[in-house]
XYZ file of C-alpha atoms in Angstrom:
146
model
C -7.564 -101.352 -10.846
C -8.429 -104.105 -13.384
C -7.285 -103.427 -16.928
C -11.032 -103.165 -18.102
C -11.768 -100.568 -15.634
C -9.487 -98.279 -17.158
C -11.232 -98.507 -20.145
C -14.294 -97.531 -19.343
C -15.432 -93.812 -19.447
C -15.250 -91.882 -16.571
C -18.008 -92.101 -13.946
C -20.054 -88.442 -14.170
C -23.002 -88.334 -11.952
C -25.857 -85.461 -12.299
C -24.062 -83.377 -9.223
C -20.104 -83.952 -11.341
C -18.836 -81.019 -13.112
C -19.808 -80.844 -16.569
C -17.535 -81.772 -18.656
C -18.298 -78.955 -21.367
C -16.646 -76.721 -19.124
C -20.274 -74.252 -17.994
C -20.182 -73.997 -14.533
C -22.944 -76.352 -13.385
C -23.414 -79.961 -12.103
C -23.489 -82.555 -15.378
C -27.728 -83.471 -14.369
C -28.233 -79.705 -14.681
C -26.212 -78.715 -17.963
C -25.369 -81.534 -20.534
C -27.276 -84.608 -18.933
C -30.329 -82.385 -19.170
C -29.954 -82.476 -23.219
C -28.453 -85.687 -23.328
C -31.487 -87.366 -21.460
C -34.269 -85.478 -23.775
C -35.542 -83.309 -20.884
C -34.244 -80.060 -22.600
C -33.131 -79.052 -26.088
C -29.771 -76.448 -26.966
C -30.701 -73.370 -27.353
C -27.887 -72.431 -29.252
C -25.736 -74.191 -31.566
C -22.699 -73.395 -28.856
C -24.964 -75.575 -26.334
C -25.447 -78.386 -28.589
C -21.782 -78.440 -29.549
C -20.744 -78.635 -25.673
C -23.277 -80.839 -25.535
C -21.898 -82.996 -27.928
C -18.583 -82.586 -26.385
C -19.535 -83.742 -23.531
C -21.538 -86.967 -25.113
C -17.730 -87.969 -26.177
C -16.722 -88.203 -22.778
C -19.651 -90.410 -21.457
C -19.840 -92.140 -24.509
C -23.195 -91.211 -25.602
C -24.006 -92.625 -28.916
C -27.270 -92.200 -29.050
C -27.427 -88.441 -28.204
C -24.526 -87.935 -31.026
C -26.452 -89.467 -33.523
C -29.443 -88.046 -32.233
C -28.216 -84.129 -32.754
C -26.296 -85.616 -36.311
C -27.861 -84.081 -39.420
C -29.591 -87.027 -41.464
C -27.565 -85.790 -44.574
C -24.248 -86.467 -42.852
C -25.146 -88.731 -39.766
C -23.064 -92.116 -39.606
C -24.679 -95.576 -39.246
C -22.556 -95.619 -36.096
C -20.457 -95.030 -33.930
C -17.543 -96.267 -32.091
C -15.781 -94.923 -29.432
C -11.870 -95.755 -28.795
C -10.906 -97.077 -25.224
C -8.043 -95.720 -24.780
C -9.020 -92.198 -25.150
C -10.146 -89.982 -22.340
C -10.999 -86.161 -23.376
C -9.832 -83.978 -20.715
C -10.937 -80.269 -22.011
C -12.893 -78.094 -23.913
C -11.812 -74.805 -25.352
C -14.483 -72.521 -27.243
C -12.436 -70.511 -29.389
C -15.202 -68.603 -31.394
C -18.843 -68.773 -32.810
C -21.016 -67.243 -35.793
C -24.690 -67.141 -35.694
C -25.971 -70.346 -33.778
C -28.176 -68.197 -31.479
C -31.982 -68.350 -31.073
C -32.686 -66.110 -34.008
C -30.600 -67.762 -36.302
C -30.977 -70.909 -38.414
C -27.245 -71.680 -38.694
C -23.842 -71.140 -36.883
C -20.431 -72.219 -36.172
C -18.500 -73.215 -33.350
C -14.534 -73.074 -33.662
C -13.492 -75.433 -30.976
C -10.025 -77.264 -29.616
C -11.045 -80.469 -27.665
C -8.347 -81.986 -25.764
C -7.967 -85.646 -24.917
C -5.249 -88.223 -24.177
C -4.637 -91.907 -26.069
C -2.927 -93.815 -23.522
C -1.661 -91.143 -21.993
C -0.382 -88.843 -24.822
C -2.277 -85.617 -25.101
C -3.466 -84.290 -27.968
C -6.116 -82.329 -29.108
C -8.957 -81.524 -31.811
C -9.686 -78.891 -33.771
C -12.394 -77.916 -36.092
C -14.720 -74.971 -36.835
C -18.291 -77.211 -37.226
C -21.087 -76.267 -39.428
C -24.845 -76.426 -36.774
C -28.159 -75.812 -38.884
C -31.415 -76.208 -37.313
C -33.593 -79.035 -38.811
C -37.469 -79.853 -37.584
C -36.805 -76.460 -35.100
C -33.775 -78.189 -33.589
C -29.914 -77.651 -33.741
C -28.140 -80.029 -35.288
C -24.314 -81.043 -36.021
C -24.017 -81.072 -39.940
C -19.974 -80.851 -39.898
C -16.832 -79.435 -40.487
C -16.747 -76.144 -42.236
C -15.552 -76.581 -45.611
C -12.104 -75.135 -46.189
C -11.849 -71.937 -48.425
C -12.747 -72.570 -52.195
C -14.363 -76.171 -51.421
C -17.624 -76.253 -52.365
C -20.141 -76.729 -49.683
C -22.104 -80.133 -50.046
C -25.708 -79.225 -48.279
């Protein structure tokens, strides 16, 4: 294997596993949203969605379901880092009746080859009918900026 072969993501076709961890093929569950041909329902979905855009390296479909008030200019992804699993740990509103929700989530990866793992309870809203990623939820007494 050539040193720049190990950096690239890993190859997920639209009969692979997801990576968000539902049990169906990638073309069915994630690459559905990713490629425009479906929309999360809820803001879980879009966050496994997003997830899962980490581990192909989807820019465009994480800027894409960003918030404008809090979307980056870009985004860069590092090549040493391979995310390995998703853990939903718990969610608050985010379903089709609501117009905002969290996800609490632990995302684990490795950076040449030392695991670690992510953790954040993210702030969805729906904007133009659509859920989107605003960001972290603020800690206590912090006052929210939206």
């Amino acid at each position: 294997m050539s040193k720049n072969s190990s950096r690239r993501p890993p190859a997920i076709g639209p009969g692979s596993p997801c990576p968000c961890g539902l049990d169906s093929p990638y073309g069915d569950c994630c690459g559905a949203l990713h490629g425009g041909r479906r929309e999360a329902a809820t803001a879980e979905r879009l966050m496994r969605s997003r997830y899962t855009a980490f581990v192909v390296r989807d820019a465009a479909y994480l800027l894409r379901s960003w918030h404008p008030s809090t979307r980056p200019t870009g985004l860069d992804f590092d090549p040493d880092q391979r995310w390995t699993r998703l853990d939903v740990l718990a969610t608050t509103g985010g379903s089709a009746f609501h117009t905002e929700g969290t996800v609490e989530f632990r995302a684990h990866f490795t950076v040449r080859g030392r695991a670690d793992a992510q953790h954040e309870d993210s702030r969805f809203v729906r904007d133009e009918g659509r859920w989107v990623y605003l960001g972290p939820v603020p800690p206590p007494g912090a006052r929210a900026g939206f």
